[in-house]
Short mmCIF file of C-alpha atoms in Angstrom, two decimals:
data_model
loop_
_atom_site.label_atom_id
_atom_site.label_comp_id
_atom_site.label_asym_id
_atom_site.label_seq_id
_atom_site.Cartn_x
_atom_site.Cartn_y
_atom_site.Cartn_z
CA GLN A 15 44.83 77.16 76.60
CA VAL A 16 44.56 80.72 74.32
CA GLN A 17 46.04 82.84 75.79
CA LEU A 18 46.56 86.83 74.47
CA VAL A 19 47.85 89.53 77.49
CA GLU A 20 48.71 92.86 76.00
CA SER A 21 51.18 95.17 78.35
CA GLY A 22 52.80 98.63 78.14
CA GLY A 23 49.82 100.75 77.24
CA ALA A 24 50.62 104.10 79.53
CA SER A 25 50.08 107.81 79.00
CA VAL A 26 51.78 109.90 77.19
CA LEU A 27 51.99 113.67 75.77
CA SER A 28 50.81 114.55 71.51
CA GLY A 29 53.17 113.53 69.67
CA GLY A 30 55.24 111.12 71.51
CA SER A 31 55.64 107.22 70.60
CA LEU A 32 54.62 103.90 72.26
CA ARG A 33 55.70 100.34 72.15
CA LEU A 34 52.85 97.53 73.18
CA SER A 35 53.25 94.21 73.92
CA CYS A 36 51.44 90.71 73.28
CA GLU A 37 52.96 87.77 74.73
CA THR A 38 50.83 84.80 74.21
CA SER A 39 50.79 81.14 75.46
CA GLY A 40 49.43 77.77 74.13
CA PHE A 41 49.45 77.62 70.85
CA ASN A 42 51.82 77.44 68.06
CA PHE A 43 52.65 81.35 67.00
CA GLY A 44 54.36 80.73 63.53
CA GLN A 45 51.00 79.11 62.51
CA TYR A 46 48.36 82.15 62.83
CA ASP A 47 47.45 85.46 61.95
CA PHE A 48 47.26 88.21 64.23
CA ALA A 49 46.06 91.65 64.54
CA TRP A 50 45.66 95.34 67.13
CA PHE A 51 42.01 96.32 67.18
CA ARG A 52 41.39 100.16 69.15
CA GLN A 53 38.03 100.92 70.84
CA ALA A 54 37.90 104.68 72.68
CA PRO A 55 35.12 105.91 75.26
CA GLY A 56 32.26 106.10 73.04
CA LYS A 57 32.98 104.58 69.85
CA GLU A 58 33.44 101.53 67.86
CA ARG A 59 36.16 99.17 68.04
CA GLU A 60 38.26 99.17 64.90
CA ALA A 61 41.36 97.42 63.54
CA VAL A 62 44.17 98.91 63.59
CA GLY A 63 46.92 96.43 61.53
CA CYS A 64 47.37 92.81 61.16
CA LEU A 65 50.28 90.59 60.53
CA ALA A 66 50.29 87.46 58.34
CA LYS A 67 52.07 84.25 59.42
CA ASN A 68 54.70 84.73 56.61
CA ARG A 69 55.02 87.60 58.83
CA ASN A 70 54.01 90.56 56.03
CA THR A 71 51.72 93.50 57.95
CA TYR A 72 48.88 95.48 56.75
CA TYR A 73 47.41 98.77 58.66
CA ALA A 74 44.36 101.06 58.33
CA ASP A 75 45.40 104.10 56.86
CA PHE A 76 45.10 105.46 60.24
CA ALA A 77 48.21 103.80 60.76
CA GLU A 78 49.68 103.93 57.92
CA GLY A 79 53.21 105.90 58.18
CA ARG A 80 52.64 105.19 62.12
CA PHE A 81 51.91 102.70 63.49
CA ILE A 82 54.45 99.22 63.09
CA ILE A 83 53.12 96.15 64.44
CA SER A 84 56.30 93.79 64.56
CA ARG A 85 56.60 90.15 66.47
CA ALA A 86 59.36 88.87 68.20
CA ASN A 87 62.67 86.64 66.28
CA TYR A 88 62.25 84.49 68.77
CA GLY A 89 59.23 83.78 71.75
CA ASN A 90 55.87 84.62 71.46
CA ALA A 91 55.18 87.69 70.80
CA MET A 92 53.88 90.88 68.68
CA TYR A 93 54.60 94.58 68.93
CA LEU A 94 52.85 97.60 68.02
CA GLN A 95 55.06 100.50 67.79
CA MET A 96 53.24 104.33 67.77
CA HIS A 97 54.88 107.37 66.47
CA SER A 98 53.61 110.52 66.72
CA LEU A 99 50.71 109.53 68.84
CA LYS A 100 47.61 111.77 68.37
CA PRO A 101 45.26 112.72 72.05
CA GLU A 102 42.38 110.26 69.51
CA ASP A 103 44.79 107.55 69.45
CA THR A 104 43.34 107.59 72.65
CA ALA A 105 42.25 103.83 72.91
CA VAL A 106 42.93 100.88 74.79
CA TYR A 107 44.16 98.28 72.27
CA TYR A 108 43.78 94.40 71.97
CA CYS A 109 45.77 91.95 70.49
CA VAL A 110 43.41 89.10 68.50
CA ARG A 111 44.32 86.14 67.16
CA ASP A 112 42.87 84.54 63.97
CA LEU A 113 39.99 81.75 64.57
CA SER A 114 41.57 79.20 62.90
CA MET A 115 45.43 78.88 61.33
CA PHE A 116 43.51 78.12 57.93
CA SER A 117 41.60 81.32 58.29
CA ARG A 118 44.66 83.61 57.34
CA ASN A 119 42.33 87.10 57.06
CA CYS A 120 45.48 89.37 57.93
CA GLN A 121 45.37 90.76 54.23
CA PRO A 122 45.11 93.83 52.58
CA GLY A 123 41.28 95.26 53.58
CA THR A 124 39.88 92.08 55.02
CA PHE A 125 41.69 92.29 57.64
CA THR A 126 38.83 93.78 59.72
CA ARG A 127 36.75 89.98 59.26
CA MET A 128 39.38 89.34 62.30
CA GLU A 129 37.24 90.93 64.90
CA GLU A 130 34.88 88.41 65.19
CA SER A 131 38.01 85.90 66.27
CA ASP A 132 37.54 84.37 69.77
CA TYR A 133 40.47 84.94 70.76
CA TRP A 134 41.03 88.59 72.37
CA GLY A 135 43.68 89.74 74.71
CA ARG A 136 42.46 92.30 77.98
CA GLY A 137 43.92 95.42 76.68
CA THR A 138 45.89 97.43 77.70
CA GLN A 139 45.41 101.52 78.00
CA VAL A 140 47.06 104.47 75.50
CA THR A 141 46.23 108.33 76.96
CA VAL A 142 47.30 110.50 74.34
CA SER A 143 47.34 113.92 75.82
CA SER A 144 48.04 117.59 73.43
#
C-alpha cells in the first residue's frame, strides 16, 4: 500500500525556517519522481517544486532561492527545507508521488502535472506570522 506521510509543519515567525519531511512506504522510492504542493486558505493548490528520480530538482518561482527539496541518502524520505519564510507561505503542504514510474513529470515547467497523481499525503500545516 502506497503511503506518504508529511511532518514538520509548525507556526513560525516571518523570516524563520522550517524543514518538512515526507516519509514514504509501499513502493520503491528511487523509481519515482516526487513533488511538494501547497494550498493556502481560500486559494488554489499550487506546486512548490519537484524531485526527479535522478535527484534533479525544479522549483516554482516563489520557491526558487528560498526552498530546497532533497531526499534521504538512505531510506525513503523526501524533505522540503524552507528559509526566509513569509506570511504568504502559510499553507498546508503536501507530498506527492508521481502516478507512474514511467511518468517522469518532474521537468522544468511541467511538474505541476503531478497534481493529477492519485498519491498524496494528508498534508502538514505551516503557519508564518509577521
